[in-house]
Amino acid sequence: MDFRFTEEQNNFRGEVRGFLEGEIAGGLFKPGCDGWIHGFSPEFTRKLARKGWIGLSWPKEFGGQGRSNVDRFILTEEILRYGAPAALHWFADRQIGRAVMHFGTPEQKKEMLPRILHGDAWVGLGLSEPEAGSDLGSVQTRAAEDGDSYIINGQKMWTSCARYMNYMYLVARTDPTAPKHRGISEFIIPIPLPGVNIVPTIDITGTEAWGEVFFDNVKIPKTNLIGEKNRGFYQIVNQLDYERSGMERLMGNYPLFEALIKFSKETMRHGKPVCQDPLVRDKLARLQVEFEVGRLLTYRVAFVIDQGRVPNTEAAMAKVYCTAFEQHLADLATKIVGMYGQLTEDSKWAPISGMAAHSFLGSMGYSLQAGTSEILRNVIATRGLGLPEA
Ligand SMILES: Cc1cc2nc3c(=O)[nH]c(=O)nc-3n(C[C@H](O)[C@H](O)[C@H](O)COP(=O)(O)OP(=O)(O)OC[C@H]3O[C@@H](n4cnc5c(N)ncnc54)[C@H](O)[C@@H]3O)c2cc1C
């Protein structure tokens, strides 16, 4: 086993860092937490696209660069390290493009893939509903056949990118009479459309990264169906492994980690730097160990994908572990920074740009989105350990 990156990979990492540092210096963005969820910048997304850094690991036949997933994880690791605004293309690059490559018709590939690669397709994820989260098979949004069309009625919630999306990846019930997992289909639909109403969700951090999407007799052509009708649930399962497995589960708040270490070195308390406190040192060191373990678990996922295997239990393990790290980081940050750490970035008194408060609030959702930790531990228990279903 060789834990080193190749020289080419190290050079690539350097190239990405150089690009990001240049963009920060040029004022395109300011490093922040949750840039992959909350950072919406068409300019940044299109600049990445022009460098060929969207679709980096897609096969060349679909316009990608044919690079490895380890390379892609290096790229995303650096984007997250610098807290860059990558939300507009993140979901399409990570999973929707793959779904289209895998299940799409030639026409769908021709329409969607170049748009994703150019940074022009901003795809929101429309799976969850008020009564369907962990149990996705309970989806009630209905897509009823009507000649050459489907008529959509229902509601989605927690749709990422809702305010900005120009496409929505939609999961809907196409056969209400079939057993629940066998009557679901996947669609990609352009947004806006008559009858689609988007209500932003203002989350606990005060940002609008998600939304509720209501469908009232929305007519879409049958050509928007992705893959096989009523097989959607089985198509999605694979996609979720890719959703769970990235660097974003570990490094969404990385700018906070760096700022916290700097803060502890530079801030004086009781006549000495905070980092001289043995308890602070102990806790920061423990956090560093957790970070390194999480990083290895995550790169292992990239390795598994590059072997041509689906990263099922590996992705579940990485996400459970890494999101717990993010929550420990946020918790520790609020303690080390002290009472002022509860202030958000709009206060001039907020230390480290209010990242401690933002991260503390935001990280609560990390162990829910893309599969809760309880569900993922069930995956590890059954598929990893071979335990029988409960
Ligand atoms: C910040 C955030 C972003 C999100 N982004 C998106 C998005 O972009 N697109 C999208 O479609 N959805 C999104 N979601 C929704 C997310 O996928 C669901 O919240 C998640 O799947 C859990 O579903 P639920 O909220 O309905 O909770 P429920 O499924 O009702 O679960 C409630 C509790 O019961 C537990 N539980 C449920 N079933 C089991 C079981 N079988 N065994 C053990 N415990 C169980 C859960 O772990 C949880 O603690 C997002 C959610 C959040 C919080």
Short mmCIF file of N, CA, C and O and ligand atoms in Angstrom, two decimals, residues 37 91 124-136 156-161 203 209-210 243 362 364-375 378, ligand 1:
data_model
loop_
_atom_site.label_atom_id
_atom_site.label_comp_id
_atom_site.label_asym_id
_atom_site.label_seq_id
_atom_site.Cartn_x
_atom_site.Cartn_y
_atom_site.Cartn_z
N ILE A 37 -22.02 24.55 -0.64
CA ILE A 37 -23.48 24.57 -0.48
C ILE A 37 -24.02 25.99 -0.65
O ILE A 37 -25.03 26.21 -1.28
N PHE A 91 -23.38 19.74 -7.68
CA PHE A 91 -24.26 18.55 -7.71
C PHE A 91 -24.27 17.91 -9.10
O PHE A 91 -24.28 16.70 -9.24
N GLY A 124 -30.57 21.45 -9.19
CA GLY A 124 -31.01 21.24 -7.81
C GLY A 124 -31.47 19.81 -7.63
O GLY A 124 -31.98 19.19 -8.56
N LEU A 125 -31.29 19.29 -6.41
CA LEU A 125 -31.64 17.89 -6.13
C LEU A 125 -33.02 17.79 -5.48
O LEU A 125 -33.20 18.22 -4.34
N GLY A 126 -33.98 17.21 -6.20
CA GLY A 126 -35.35 17.13 -5.70
C GLY A 126 -35.76 15.71 -5.36
O GLY A 126 -36.51 15.07 -6.11
N LEU A 127 -35.28 15.24 -4.23
CA LEU A 127 -35.66 13.90 -3.77
C LEU A 127 -36.64 13.98 -2.60
O LEU A 127 -37.74 13.44 -2.65
N SER A 128 -36.25 14.68 -1.53
CA SER A 128 -37.00 14.61 -0.28
C SER A 128 -38.33 15.34 -0.35
O SER A 128 -38.49 16.32 -1.09
N GLU A 129 -39.26 14.84 0.45
CA GLU A 129 -40.59 15.43 0.58
C GLU A 129 -40.95 15.45 2.06
O GLU A 129 -40.26 14.81 2.86
N PRO A 130 -42.04 16.12 2.43
CA PRO A 130 -42.40 16.15 3.86
C PRO A 130 -42.54 14.74 4.46
O PRO A 130 -42.18 14.52 5.60
N GLU A 131 -43.00 13.78 3.69
CA GLU A 131 -43.18 12.42 4.22
C GLU A 131 -42.22 11.42 3.60
O GLU A 131 -42.44 10.21 3.67
N ALA A 132 -41.17 11.90 2.97
CA ALA A 132 -40.20 10.97 2.37
C ALA A 132 -38.80 11.56 2.49
O ALA A 132 -38.46 12.50 1.77
N GLY A 133 -38.05 11.01 3.42
CA GLY A 133 -36.65 11.43 3.60
C GLY A 133 -35.79 10.19 3.59
O GLY A 133 -35.40 9.70 2.53
N SER A 134 -35.56 9.63 4.78
CA SER A 134 -34.80 8.38 4.85
C SER A 134 -35.48 7.30 4.01
O SER A 134 -34.82 6.53 3.32
N ASP A 135 -36.79 7.29 4.09
CA ASP A 135 -37.55 6.30 3.32
C ASP A 135 -37.97 6.93 1.98
O ASP A 135 -39.13 7.32 1.80
N LEU A 136 -37.03 6.98 1.06
CA LEU A 136 -37.28 7.64 -0.22
C LEU A 136 -38.37 6.93 -1.02
O LEU A 136 -39.05 7.53 -1.85
N LYS A 156 -41.67 19.07 -3.18
CA LYS A 156 -40.33 18.66 -2.73
C LYS A 156 -39.88 19.61 -1.63
O LYS A 156 -40.33 20.76 -1.59
N MET A 157 -39.01 19.16 -0.76
CA MET A 157 -38.43 20.07 0.22
C MET A 157 -36.94 19.81 0.36
O MET A 157 -36.45 18.77 -0.07
N TRP A 158 -36.24 20.79 0.90
CA TRP A 158 -34.78 20.71 1.05
C TRP A 158 -34.10 20.61 -0.32
O TRP A 158 -33.03 19.99 -0.42
N THR A 159 -34.71 21.16 -1.34
CA THR A 159 -34.08 21.10 -2.66
C THR A 159 -32.88 22.05 -2.69
O THR A 159 -33.04 23.26 -2.54
N SER A 160 -31.71 21.46 -2.87
CA SER A 160 -30.49 22.27 -2.90
C SER A 160 -30.55 23.23 -4.08
O SER A 160 -31.15 22.93 -5.11
N CYS A 161 -29.91 24.37 -3.92
CA CYS A 161 -29.72 25.30 -5.04
C CYS A 161 -31.05 25.83 -5.58
O CYS A 161 -31.11 26.35 -6.70
N ASP A 203 -32.41 28.68 6.34
CA ASP A 203 -31.99 27.68 7.33
C ASP A 203 -31.50 28.35 8.61
O ASP A 203 -31.52 29.57 8.76
N ALA A 209 -29.96 28.35 1.05
CA ALA A 209 -29.31 27.40 0.14
C ALA A 209 -30.29 26.34 -0.36
O ALA A 209 -29.98 25.61 -1.29
N TRP A 210 -31.45 26.24 0.24
CA TRP A 210 -32.42 25.22 -0.14
C TRP A 210 -33.78 25.84 -0.37
O TRP A 210 -33.95 27.05 -0.15
N GLU A 243 -23.02 10.72 -3.89
CA GLU A 243 -23.40 11.95 -3.18
C GLU A 243 -22.76 12.00 -1.79
O GLU A 243 -22.40 13.04 -1.30
N GLY A 362 -24.53 25.29 11.12
CA GLY A 362 -24.62 24.58 9.84
C GLY A 362 -24.31 23.10 9.95
O GLY A 362 -24.91 22.27 9.27
N MET A 364 -24.99 20.99 12.09
CA MET A 364 -26.08 20.12 12.61
C MET A 364 -26.70 19.32 11.47
O MET A 364 -27.08 18.16 11.64
N GLY A 365 -26.83 19.98 10.32
CA GLY A 365 -27.50 19.31 9.20
C GLY A 365 -26.63 18.31 8.47
O GLY A 365 -27.15 17.49 7.69
N TYR A 366 -25.32 18.34 8.70
CA TYR A 366 -24.43 17.47 7.91
C TYR A 366 -24.72 15.99 8.12
O TYR A 366 -24.54 15.18 7.22
N SER A 367 -25.14 15.66 9.36
CA SER A 367 -25.39 14.24 9.63
C SER A 367 -26.82 13.85 9.27
O SER A 367 -27.26 12.73 9.55
N LEU A 368 -27.55 14.79 8.63
CA LEU A 368 -28.90 14.46 8.13
C LEU A 368 -28.89 14.39 6.60
O LEU A 368 -29.39 13.43 6.01
N GLN A 369 -28.31 15.43 5.96
CA GLN A 369 -28.38 15.51 4.51
C GLN A 369 -27.64 14.33 3.86
O GLN A 369 -26.67 13.82 4.43
N ALA A 370 -28.16 13.90 2.71
CA ALA A 370 -27.57 12.78 1.95
C ALA A 370 -27.56 11.47 2.74
O ALA A 370 -26.70 10.62 2.52
N GLY A 371 -28.50 11.31 3.63
CA GLY A 371 -28.58 10.08 4.44
C GLY A 371 -28.13 10.35 5.86
O GLY A 371 -27.00 10.79 6.07
N THR A 372 -29.00 10.08 6.81
CA THR A 372 -28.66 10.36 8.21
C THR A 372 -27.62 9.35 8.71
O THR A 372 -27.46 8.26 8.14
N SER A 373 -26.95 9.70 9.80
CA SER A 373 -25.93 8.79 10.33
C SER A 373 -26.55 7.47 10.77
O SER A 373 -25.91 6.42 10.67
N GLU A 374 -27.79 7.51 11.25
CA GLU A 374 -28.44 6.25 11.65
C GLU A 374 -28.62 5.34 10.44
O GLU A 374 -28.34 4.14 10.49
N ILE A 375 -29.09 5.93 9.35
CA ILE A 375 -29.30 5.14 8.12
C ILE A 375 -27.97 4.59 7.62
O ILE A 375 -27.86 3.42 7.22
N ASN A 378 -26.81 1.72 9.51
CA ASN A 378 -27.55 0.52 9.07
C ASN A 378 -26.90 -0.08 7.82
O ASN A 378 -26.79 -1.31 7.69
C1 LIG B 1 -29.24 20.70 5.46
C2 LIG B 1 -30.01 19.70 4.66
C3 LIG B 1 -29.85 19.66 3.28
C4 LIG B 1 -30.58 18.76 2.52
N1 LIG B 1 -30.46 18.78 1.15
C5 LIG B 1 -31.29 18.03 0.41
C6 LIG B 1 -31.31 18.15 -1.03
O1 LIG B 1 -30.55 18.90 -1.61
N2 LIG B 1 -32.21 17.42 -1.72
C7 LIG B 1 -33.07 16.55 -1.11
O2 LIG B 1 -33.85 15.92 -1.79
N3 LIG B 1 -33.07 16.40 0.24
C8 LIG B 1 -32.21 17.12 1.01
N4 LIG B 1 -32.23 17.02 2.38
C9 LIG B 1 -33.17 16.09 3.02
C10 LIG B 1 -32.45 14.90 3.65
O3 LIG B 1 -32.08 13.97 2.65
C11 LIG B 1 -33.40 14.29 4.70
O4 LIG B 1 -33.55 15.23 5.73
C12 LIG B 1 -32.87 13.00 5.26
O5 LIG B 1 -32.85 11.98 4.29
C13 LIG B 1 -33.69 12.53 6.46
O6 LIG B 1 -35.04 12.51 6.14
P1 LIG B 1 -36.13 13.22 7.08
O7 LIG B 1 -35.67 14.61 7.36
O8 LIG B 1 -37.45 13.04 6.46
O9 LIG B 1 -36.05 12.44 8.47
P2 LIG B 1 -36.70 11.02 8.75
O10 LIG B 1 -36.39 10.08 7.65
O11 LIG B 1 -38.11 11.22 9.13
O12 LIG B 1 -35.86 10.57 10.02
C14 LIG B 1 -36.10 11.12 11.32
C15 LIG B 1 -35.12 10.44 12.27
O13 LIG B 1 -35.38 9.01 12.32
C16 LIG B 1 -34.20 8.29 11.98
N5 LIG B 1 -34.54 7.12 11.19
C17 LIG B 1 -35.38 7.07 10.12
N6 LIG B 1 -35.44 5.81 9.62
C18 LIG B 1 -34.60 5.06 10.37
C19 LIG B 1 -34.22 3.68 10.34
N7 LIG B 1 -34.69 2.84 9.40
N8 LIG B 1 -33.32 3.23 11.26
C20 LIG B 1 -32.81 4.10 12.20
N9 LIG B 1 -33.15 5.40 12.28
C21 LIG B 1 -34.03 5.89 11.38
C22 LIG B 1 -33.35 9.25 11.19
O14 LIG B 1 -31.96 8.91 11.28
C23 LIG B 1 -33.65 10.59 11.85
O15 LIG B 1 -32.86 10.76 13.00
C24 LIG B 1 -31.48 17.88 3.16
C25 LIG B 1 -31.61 17.91 4.55
C26 LIG B 1 -30.90 18.81 5.30
C27 LIG B 1 -31.08 18.84 6.80
#
